[in-house]
Coordinates of C-alpha atoms and ligand atoms in Angstrom, one line a residue:
M284 CA 71.2 103.8 34.7
V285 CA 73.0 101.4 37.1
I286 CA 72.5 97.5 36.4
G287 CA 72.8 95.8 39.9
T288 CA 72.8 97.0 43.3
G289 CA 75.9 95.4 44.8
Y290 CA 79.0 97.1 45.8
G291 CA 80.1 98.8 42.5
G292 CA 76.5 99.7 41.7
S293 CA 75.9 101.2 45.2
V294 CA 79.1 103.4 45.0
A295 CA 78.1 104.6 41.5
A296 CA 74.6 105.5 42.6
L297 CA 75.7 107.3 45.6
R298 CA 78.5 109.4 44.1
L299 CA 76.4 110.3 40.9
A300 CA 73.3 111.3 43.0
E301 CA 75.7 113.4 45.2
A302 CA 77.0 115.0 42.0
G303 CA 73.4 116.0 41.1
V304 CA 72.6 113.2 38.6
D305 CA 69.4 111.3 38.7
V306 CA 70.1 107.5 38.8
H307 CA 67.9 104.5 38.2
M308 CA 69.1 101.2 39.5
V309 CA 67.8 97.9 38.3
E310 CA 68.0 94.9 40.3
M311 CA 66.9 91.3 39.3
G312 CA 66.5 90.1 42.9
M313 CA 64.0 91.1 45.5
A314 CA 64.0 94.3 47.7
W315 CA 64.4 92.3 51.0
D316 CA 62.5 94.8 53.1
T317 CA 59.4 92.7 54.1
P318 CA 59.2 90.2 56.7
G319 CA 58.0 86.6 55.9
P320 CA 55.2 84.7 57.8
D321 CA 57.8 84.0 60.7
G322 CA 58.2 87.6 61.3
K323 CA 61.8 87.7 59.9
I324 CA 63.1 89.1 56.5
F325 CA 65.9 86.3 56.3
A326 CA 65.8 82.7 56.8
N327 CA 68.3 80.9 59.0
T328 CA 71.2 78.9 57.7
T329 CA 70.3 75.7 59.4
T330 CA 66.6 75.8 58.1
P331 CA 66.7 77.0 54.5
D332 CA 63.3 77.7 53.0
A333 CA 61.9 79.5 49.9
R334 CA 63.7 82.7 50.7
S335 CA 67.1 81.0 50.7
Y336 CA 67.8 80.0 47.0
W337 CA 67.5 81.9 43.7
L338 CA 65.1 79.7 41.6
R339 CA 66.1 76.3 42.8
T340 CA 63.8 73.4 43.8
R341 CA 66.6 71.9 46.1
T342 CA 69.2 73.8 48.1
K343 CA 72.7 73.7 47.2
Q344 CA 74.5 74.1 50.4
P345 CA 78.3 74.9 50.2
L346 CA 78.9 72.2 52.8
S347 CA 76.8 69.4 51.2
N348 CA 77.2 66.7 53.9
F349 CA 77.9 66.2 57.7
L350 CA 78.9 63.1 59.3
G351 CA 78.0 61.2 56.2
F352 CA 74.5 62.6 55.9
P353 CA 73.5 64.9 52.8
L354 CA 72.3 68.2 54.1
D355 CA 70.4 69.5 50.9
K356 CA 66.6 69.5 50.9
D357 CA 63.7 70.3 48.7
V358 CA 62.6 74.2 48.8
P359 CA 59.7 75.9 46.8
R360 CA 61.0 77.7 43.6
H361 CA 61.5 81.4 44.5
T362 CA 63.5 84.5 43.8
G363 CA 65.5 83.7 46.9
I364 CA 68.6 85.4 48.1
L365 CA 71.6 83.1 47.4
D366 CA 72.2 82.0 43.8
A367 CA 74.4 78.8 43.4
E368 CA 75.0 79.4 39.7
E369 CA 76.4 76.2 38.0
F370 CA 78.9 76.4 35.2
G371 CA 80.8 73.4 33.7
G372 CA 83.6 73.2 36.4
I373 CA 82.4 75.4 39.2
T374 CA 79.4 76.5 41.1
V375 CA 79.6 80.4 41.7
Y376 CA 77.6 81.6 44.8
Q377 CA 76.3 85.0 44.6
G378 CA 73.7 87.3 46.3
R379 CA 70.5 88.2 44.7
G380 CA 68.5 91.4 45.9
V381 CA 68.9 95.0 46.6
G382 CA 72.4 95.0 48.1
G383 CA 73.9 92.1 46.1
G384 CA 76.5 90.1 47.7
S385 CA 76.3 92.1 50.8
L386 CA 73.3 90.4 51.7
V387 CA 74.6 87.1 52.0
N388 CA 78.3 87.5 52.6
G389 CA 80.4 87.1 56.0
G390 CA 81.2 91.0 55.9
M391 CA 85.0 90.4 56.1
A392 CA 86.3 93.7 55.1
V393 CA 89.9 93.0 54.1
T394 CA 92.3 95.5 52.5
P395 CA 95.1 93.6 50.7
R396 CA 98.8 94.2 51.4
R397 CA 100.0 97.0 49.3
E398 CA 102.5 94.9 47.3
N399 CA 99.8 92.4 46.5
F400 CA 97.3 95.2 45.3
A401 CA 100.3 96.4 43.0
A402 CA 100.7 93.0 41.5
V403 CA 96.9 92.6 40.8
L404 CA 96.3 95.9 39.4
P405 CA 99.7 97.5 38.3
T406 CA 98.0 100.2 36.2
V407 CA 96.3 101.8 39.2
D408 CA 98.1 104.2 41.4
A409 CA 98.6 102.2 44.6
G410 CA 99.5 105.6 46.5
E411 CA 96.1 107.0 45.6
M412 CA 94.3 103.8 46.6
Y413 CA 95.8 103.4 49.9
G414 CA 95.9 107.3 50.7
T415 CA 92.3 108.0 49.5
Y416 CA 90.1 105.4 48.2
Y417 CA 90.6 102.3 50.6
P418 CA 90.0 104.6 53.6
R419 CA 86.9 106.0 51.8
A420 CA 85.6 102.7 51.0
N421 CA 86.2 101.2 54.6
A422 CA 84.5 104.3 56.1
G423 CA 81.6 104.1 53.7
L424 CA 81.2 100.4 54.5
G425 CA 81.4 100.7 58.2
A426 CA 84.3 98.2 58.6
A427 CA 85.8 97.7 62.1
T428 CA 87.8 95.1 64.0
V429 CA 86.6 93.0 66.9
D430 CA 87.5 94.3 70.4
P431 CA 90.6 92.0 71.1
E432 CA 89.8 91.9 74.8
W433 CA 86.3 90.7 74.4
F434 CA 87.4 88.3 71.7
E435 CA 89.6 86.5 74.3
T436 CA 86.6 85.5 76.5
A437 CA 83.6 85.4 74.1
D438 CA 82.2 81.8 73.9
C439 CA 81.1 82.4 70.3
Y440 CA 84.7 82.8 69.1
Q441 CA 86.2 79.6 70.8
Y442 CA 86.6 78.2 67.3
A443 CA 88.7 81.3 66.3
R444 CA 90.9 80.9 69.3
V445 CA 91.4 77.2 68.6
G446 CA 92.3 78.3 65.0
R447 CA 94.8 80.8 66.4
R448 CA 96.5 78.4 68.7
H449 CA 97.0 75.8 66.0
A450 CA 98.2 78.5 63.6
R451 CA 100.6 79.9 65.9
R452 CA 102.0 76.6 67.1
S453 CA 102.8 75.8 63.6
G454 CA 104.6 79.2 63.3
F455 CA 101.9 80.9 61.0
P456 CA 100.9 84.6 61.5
F457 CA 97.2 85.0 62.7
V458 CA 95.8 88.2 61.8
F459 CA 92.5 89.8 63.0
V460 CA 90.5 91.2 59.8
P461 CA 87.9 93.9 60.0
D462 CA 84.2 93.1 59.3
V463 CA 81.1 95.2 58.6
Y464 CA 79.1 93.5 61.4
D465 CA 78.2 95.9 64.3
W466 CA 80.4 94.6 67.1
D467 CA 78.5 96.3 69.9
Y468 CA 75.5 94.5 68.8
M469 CA 77.4 91.2 68.6
K470 CA 78.6 91.8 72.2
R471 CA 75.0 92.2 73.2
E472 CA 74.0 88.9 71.4
Q473 CA 76.7 87.2 73.5
A474 CA 75.4 88.9 76.6
G475 CA 71.8 87.8 75.9
T476 CA 70.5 91.4 75.6
A477 CA 69.8 91.6 72.0
T478 CA 68.1 89.2 69.5
R479 CA 70.7 86.7 68.1
S480 CA 71.6 86.9 64.4
A481 CA 75.3 86.1 64.0
L482 CA 75.0 83.9 67.1
A483 CA 71.8 82.3 65.8
G484 CA 73.9 81.1 62.7
E485 CA 72.5 83.7 60.3
I486 CA 74.8 84.0 57.3
L487 CA 74.5 82.9 53.6
Y488 CA 70.6 83.5 53.6
G489 CA 70.9 87.0 55.2
N490 CA 71.4 88.5 58.6
N491 CA 68.2 89.9 60.5
H492 CA 70.2 92.0 62.8
G493 CA 73.9 93.4 63.2
K494 CA 75.3 93.1 59.8
K495 CA 75.7 96.5 57.9
S496 CA 74.7 95.4 54.5
L497 CA 74.8 97.9 51.6
Q498 CA 71.1 98.6 52.5
Q499 CA 72.3 100.1 55.7
T500 CA 75.4 102.0 54.3
Y501 CA 75.9 103.1 50.7
L502 CA 72.3 102.4 49.4
A503 CA 70.7 104.3 52.5
R504 CA 72.9 107.4 51.7
A505 CA 72.0 107.0 48.1
K506 CA 68.4 107.0 48.7
A507 CA 68.5 109.9 51.0
T508 CA 69.7 112.0 48.3
G509 CA 66.2 111.7 46.7
R510 CA 67.8 111.1 43.3
V511 CA 68.0 107.4 43.3
T512 CA 65.3 105.0 42.2
I513 CA 65.7 101.3 42.7
T514 CA 63.6 98.9 40.7
P515 CA 63.9 95.3 42.2
L516 CA 62.7 92.1 40.3
H517 CA 63.9 93.3 36.9
R518 CA 66.5 91.7 34.9
V519 CA 68.3 93.6 32.3
T520 CA 68.5 91.5 29.1
S521 CA 69.9 94.1 26.6
V522 CA 71.7 97.4 26.2
A523 CA 72.1 99.0 22.6
P524 CA 72.7 102.4 21.3
A525 CA 69.5 104.5 21.1
A526 CA 68.5 106.3 17.8
G527 CA 68.4 109.8 19.5
G528 CA 71.7 109.1 21.6
G529 CA 72.1 107.4 24.8
Y530 CA 71.3 103.6 25.2
T531 CA 68.1 101.6 25.0
V532 CA 68.0 99.3 28.1
T533 CA 65.7 96.3 27.8
M534 CA 64.5 94.4 30.9
D535 CA 62.4 91.7 32.0
R536 CA 60.1 92.1 35.0
L537 CA 60.1 88.9 37.0
S538 CA 57.5 87.3 39.2
T539 CA 58.8 85.7 42.5
S540 CA 58.6 82.4 40.8
G541 CA 61.0 83.7 38.1
D542 CA 58.6 84.0 35.2
T543 CA 58.8 87.0 33.1
V544 CA 55.4 89.0 33.4
A545 CA 56.4 92.1 31.3
T546 CA 59.2 93.4 29.2
K547 CA 60.2 97.1 29.4
E548 CA 62.5 99.4 27.4
L549 CA 64.1 102.4 28.9
T550 CA 66.4 105.1 27.6
A551 CA 69.5 106.2 29.6
D552 CA 72.2 108.7 28.9
K553 CA 74.9 106.4 30.4
V554 CA 74.8 102.8 31.6
F555 CA 77.0 101.4 34.4
F556 CA 77.2 97.5 34.4
A557 CA 77.4 96.6 38.0
A558 CA 75.7 93.1 37.8
G559 CA 78.8 91.4 39.4
S560 CA 81.6 89.7 37.7
V561 CA 79.3 87.0 36.4
G562 CA 76.2 89.1 35.6
T563 CA 78.2 91.8 33.7
S564 CA 80.4 89.3 31.8
K565 CA 77.3 87.2 30.8
L566 CA 75.4 90.3 29.5
L567 CA 78.5 91.7 27.7
V568 CA 79.5 88.5 26.0
K569 CA 75.9 88.1 24.8
L570 CA 75.6 91.8 23.6
R571 CA 78.8 91.6 21.6
A572 CA 78.0 88.3 20.0
N573 CA 74.3 89.3 19.1
G574 CA 75.4 92.5 17.7
A575 CA 73.7 94.8 20.0
L576 CA 77.1 96.1 21.1
S577 CA 79.4 94.5 18.5
R578 CA 82.2 96.9 19.0
L579 CA 83.0 95.7 22.4
D580 CA 86.6 94.5 22.8
G581 CA 87.9 91.0 22.2
E582 CA 89.0 91.1 26.0
V583 CA 85.3 91.2 27.2
G584 CA 84.6 87.8 28.8
A585 CA 88.4 87.0 29.5
G586 CA 90.3 87.1 32.6
W587 CA 87.9 85.5 35.1
G588 CA 89.2 83.8 38.2
D589 CA 87.7 82.3 41.4
N590 CA 90.0 84.3 43.8
G591 CA 91.6 80.9 44.5
N592 CA 88.8 79.7 46.8
V593 CA 89.1 76.3 48.3
M594 CA 87.5 75.1 51.6
C595 CA 88.5 72.4 54.1
G596 CA 87.9 71.3 57.5
R597 CA 90.2 69.7 60.2
A598 CA 89.2 67.1 62.8
N599 CA 90.4 68.2 66.1
H600 CA 91.0 66.0 69.2
L601 CA 88.2 65.6 71.9
W602 CA 90.2 67.9 74.1
D603 CA 90.0 70.7 71.6
P604 CA 86.4 71.7 71.2
T605 CA 85.5 74.5 69.0
G606 CA 82.3 75.3 70.7
A607 CA 78.6 74.7 70.1
L608 CA 77.8 78.4 69.9
Q609 CA 79.8 79.9 67.0
S610 CA 79.4 83.4 65.6
A611 CA 78.7 83.2 62.0
I612 CA 80.8 86.2 61.3
P613 CA 84.5 85.3 60.8
T614 CA 86.9 87.6 62.3
A615 CA 90.5 86.3 61.6
G616 CA 92.7 84.6 59.1
I617 CA 96.1 82.8 58.8
D618 CA 98.4 84.7 56.5
N619 CA 100.7 82.5 54.5
W620 CA 100.5 84.3 51.3
A621 CA 104.2 85.3 50.8
Q622 CA 105.4 81.9 51.6
G623 CA 102.6 79.6 50.4
G624 CA 100.3 81.7 48.3
A625 CA 97.4 81.1 50.7
F626 CA 95.3 83.4 53.2
A627 CA 92.9 81.1 55.1
E628 CA 89.8 82.6 56.7
V629 CA 89.1 80.7 60.1
A630 CA 85.5 80.2 59.3
P631 CA 82.7 79.2 61.6
L632 CA 80.7 75.9 61.5
P633 CA 77.7 77.3 63.1
T634 CA 75.7 74.0 63.5
G635 CA 74.6 74.6 67.0
I636 CA 76.4 71.4 68.3
E637 CA 79.8 70.7 69.1
T638 CA 81.6 69.3 66.1
Y639 CA 85.2 69.3 67.2
A640 CA 86.0 70.7 63.5
S641 CA 88.1 73.6 62.4
F642 CA 86.8 75.0 59.1
Y643 CA 88.6 77.2 56.8
L644 CA 88.0 79.1 53.4
S645 CA 91.3 79.7 51.7
I646 CA 92.0 82.4 49.2
T647 CA 95.0 81.3 47.1
K648 CA 97.3 82.3 44.4
N649 CA 95.6 80.3 41.6
P650 CA 97.1 81.2 38.1
H651 CA 94.2 79.8 36.1
R652 CA 91.9 82.2 34.2
A653 CA 88.7 81.3 32.4
R654 CA 86.8 83.0 29.7
F655 CA 83.0 83.6 29.3
T656 CA 81.6 83.0 25.8
W657 CA 78.2 83.3 24.3
N658 CA 76.5 80.0 23.0
A659 CA 74.0 81.3 20.7
A660 CA 72.5 77.9 20.0
A661 CA 71.8 77.1 23.6
G662 CA 71.0 80.8 24.4
R663 CA 73.3 81.1 27.4
A664 CA 76.7 82.3 28.3
E665 CA 79.3 79.6 29.2
L666 CA 82.5 79.6 31.3
N667 CA 85.3 77.3 30.4
W668 CA 86.6 76.7 34.0
R669 CA 87.8 73.4 35.0
T670 CA 87.4 71.6 38.3
A671 CA 91.1 70.3 37.8
W672 CA 92.3 73.9 37.8
K673 CA 91.7 73.9 41.6
Q674 CA 94.8 71.8 42.2
P675 CA 97.1 74.9 42.7
S676 CA 94.8 76.2 45.3
I677 CA 94.7 72.8 47.1
D678 CA 98.5 72.8 47.0
A679 CA 98.7 76.3 48.4
A680 CA 96.1 75.5 51.2
K681 CA 98.2 72.4 52.0
T682 CA 101.2 74.5 52.9
I683 CA 99.1 75.7 55.9
F684 CA 97.0 72.6 56.9
D685 CA 99.4 69.7 56.3
K686 CA 101.8 71.5 58.6
I687 CA 99.1 72.2 61.2
N688 CA 97.8 68.6 61.1
A689 CA 101.4 67.2 61.5
K690 CA 102.0 69.4 64.3
E691 CA 98.6 68.8 66.1
G692 CA 98.5 65.0 65.1
T693 CA 95.1 65.6 63.6
I694 CA 93.6 64.9 60.1
Y695 CA 91.4 66.4 57.5
R696 CA 87.7 66.0 57.8
T697 CA 86.5 63.9 54.9
D698 CA 82.6 64.2 55.5
L699 CA 81.9 67.9 54.6
F700 CA 81.8 67.9 50.8
G701 CA 80.6 64.4 50.0
A702 CA 81.8 60.9 51.0
Y703 CA 85.6 60.8 51.7
K704 CA 86.2 64.1 50.1
I705 CA 88.6 66.4 51.8
W706 CA 88.6 69.7 49.6
G707 CA 85.7 71.9 48.7
D708 CA 87.1 72.6 45.3
H709 CA 83.8 72.8 43.4
L710 CA 82.9 76.4 44.3
T711 CA 83.7 80.0 44.8
Y712 CA 82.3 82.8 46.7
H713 CA 84.5 85.4 45.1
P714 CA 84.0 85.6 41.4
L715 CA 86.3 88.2 39.8
G716 CA 87.0 89.4 36.2
G717 CA 85.4 89.0 32.9
A718 CA 85.8 92.8 31.9
V719 CA 89.2 93.6 33.1
L720 CA 90.4 97.1 33.9
G721 CA 92.7 98.3 31.4
R722 CA 91.9 95.4 28.9
A723 CA 88.1 95.2 28.2
T724 CA 87.8 98.9 29.5
D725 CA 90.2 101.8 29.8
N726 CA 92.1 102.4 33.2
Y727 CA 88.7 103.7 34.8
G728 CA 86.1 101.3 33.6
R729 CA 85.0 102.9 30.4
L730 CA 84.1 100.2 28.0
K731 CA 86.2 100.2 24.9
G732 CA 84.3 100.8 21.8
Y733 CA 81.4 102.8 23.2
T734 CA 81.1 106.3 24.9
G735 CA 78.9 106.2 27.9
L736 CA 79.1 102.7 28.9
Y737 CA 81.1 101.6 32.1
V738 CA 82.0 98.5 34.2
I739 CA 82.0 99.3 37.8
D740 CA 82.0 96.0 39.7
G741 CA 84.1 92.9 40.4
A742 CA 84.3 92.1 36.7
L743 CA 87.2 94.8 36.5
I744 CA 89.5 92.8 38.9
P745 CA 91.5 90.2 37.0
G746 CA 90.7 87.0 38.8
N747 CA 92.2 87.5 42.2
T748 CA 92.7 90.1 45.1
S749 CA 94.7 87.9 47.6
V750 CA 92.2 88.5 50.2
N751 CA 88.4 88.7 50.4
P752 CA 87.3 91.0 47.7
F753 CA 84.5 93.6 48.4
V754 CA 86.7 96.3 50.0
T755 CA 88.8 96.3 46.9
I756 CA 85.7 96.3 44.6
T757 CA 84.3 99.2 46.6
A758 CA 87.5 101.1 46.6
L759 CA 88.3 100.7 42.9
A760 CA 84.5 101.8 42.3
E761 CA 85.2 105.0 44.5
R762 CA 88.3 105.8 42.4
N763 CA 86.7 105.2 39.1
I764 CA 83.4 107.1 39.6
E765 CA 85.3 110.1 40.9
K766 CA 87.2 110.3 37.5
I767 CA 84.1 109.6 35.6
I768 CA 82.1 112.3 37.3
D769 CA 85.1 114.8 36.8
T770 CA 85.6 114.3 33.3
D771 CA 82.5 112.6 31.7
L772 CA 79.6 114.4 33.2
Ligands
FAE1038 P1 77.3 91.7 43.4 O1 77.5 92.2 44.9 O2 77.4 90.5 43.1 O3 76.0 92.6 42.8 C1 75.7 92.4 41.6 C2 74.1 92.6 41.7 O4 73.6 92.6 40.2 C3 73.3 91.4 42.3 O5 72.4 92.0 43.3 C4 72.6 90.8 41.2 O6 71.3 90.2 41.5 C5 72.4 91.9 40.2 N1 72.3 91.4 38.8 C6 72.9 90.4 38.1 N2 72.6 90.4 36.7 C7 71.7 91.3 36.7 C8 70.8 91.7 35.5 N3 71.0 91.1 34.4 N4 69.9 92.6 35.8 C9 69.7 93.3 36.9 N5 70.4 93.0 38.1 C10 71.4 92.0 38.0 O7 78.5 92.6 42.6 N6 83.6 89.2 50.0 C11 84.3 89.8 51.0 O8 85.0 90.7 50.7 N7 84.2 89.3 52.3 C12 83.4 88.4 52.7 O9 83.2 88.0 53.9 C13 82.7 87.8 51.6 N8 81.8 86.6 51.9 C14 81.1 85.9 51.1 C15 80.2 84.9 51.4 C16 79.4 84.5 50.3 C17 78.5 83.2 50.7 C18 79.5 84.9 49.1 C19 78.5 84.4 48.0 C20 80.3 85.9 48.8 C21 81.2 86.6 49.7 N9 82.0 87.6 49.3 C22 82.7 88.1 50.5 C23 82.0 88.1 48.0 C24 81.4 89.5 47.8 O10 80.0 89.4 48.3 C25 81.4 89.8 46.3 O11 82.7 89.9 45.8 C26 80.7 91.2 46.1 O12 79.4 91.0 46.4 C27 80.8 91.4 44.5 O13 80.4 92.9 44.4 P2 79.9 93.4 43.0 O14 79.6 94.8 43.2 O15 80.9 93.0 41.9

């Protein structure tokens, strides 16, 4: 059994099925295979509706304000695609549904520099990762880089070209990064010969065309084996050793308004936790505390980080427009990791109007790590992150943007995250850790204390990857599942 259908879960399901194992995947979100009343499966970013948020009655947009106006609006409570999960000091954005984060993310498929990977996961053989598993992951995900010639002339990347000019004038390297979007489709969107998706501002709440989510890649191949069953709208609540061997897995069947309509128990020989860094950590700290899996290691719950995410915008001069038409798929970044501890994605602001804004999501070297614990009285997992812990991330991002502002004679936008607030320091898109490789598990994701229980998602990575994380999550899952199939099955 695989709990969750994101990157780690999809890799596990495909490789197990190819090895002849029957796999049952359980996913708390929806299947996302049926069009809504407007004929589209996914809602647009500028017009969120019931499909957009996981069980909220009001949207919680990462950019909450624009030109002084709040952007959030009421929506019907529904098992929508984007979860803005709130903990004490941070809102953690996550994808919900078959495909996990691949449904909502920007598709930036970035392989970290080898020296940075070695610093993050020193017990993993970097030679194997860069020789075998990163290439395997990138091929499986369909990662590719924008055609540089087309990039120079495409209206929809004017914002990225402005970002490049400003980066270079301040002496920063500007790097193209691969993405899983179908670049030929994007070209046709720009040429007006295909229905627009990235160019219609589709991101965050799903892409109706063009993006190769896991449903188009790993999960399609997994299903084609005939050995994989996926059960959506079921949330796993417990895993405990079964009397006759294996594990009893308890799950709630959810209605689309989030109510539990049935509870089921199944038995599985082996269980893979792939519910994402937050989902896996929450489940495991609960199961250790309530005695269902009391032998789990004390490291379970620890080592959680936000990949150093922090957002900001810059206000450009009127002679430096970033374009009314912006592709929602980012394609490049500013690499100041070695000098300043920041890698800044040049991000779109696809509002449909000229904003004169440059917008960035920075990934920074933030040393703070939080811990999940189970609050039995409240019946929920808690995370002890503090908003003030974002200061090192802001400082790192400033090594890039203070310099660019000084060079360009520009200022930070103060209208995107509330009134007179420069930094988007309240959120992360990249939760990592909580069941760290080599600490809560052995060096291949086997949970300490139990035979046949594995972690195979972003929970294994200790809080940071130096770049956007899903290629690393996928590559590590490829490495671990190969070993597990060879030795445990
Ligand atoms: P994930 O993909 O989160 O999958 C976990 C799945 O488990 C989800 O489908 C959950 O609904 C499900 N689940 C959770 N709890 C349960 C339960 N109890 N029972 C059953 N199912 C459960 O995990 N990363 C990049 O590399 N590049 C990007 O451009 C990028 N952009 C992003 C943009 C946004 C807005 C967001 C939110 C994330 C972005 N990310 C990006 C992060 C990336 O999507 C994330 O690291 C991966 O999706 C994490 O993969 P996992 O396999 O760990």
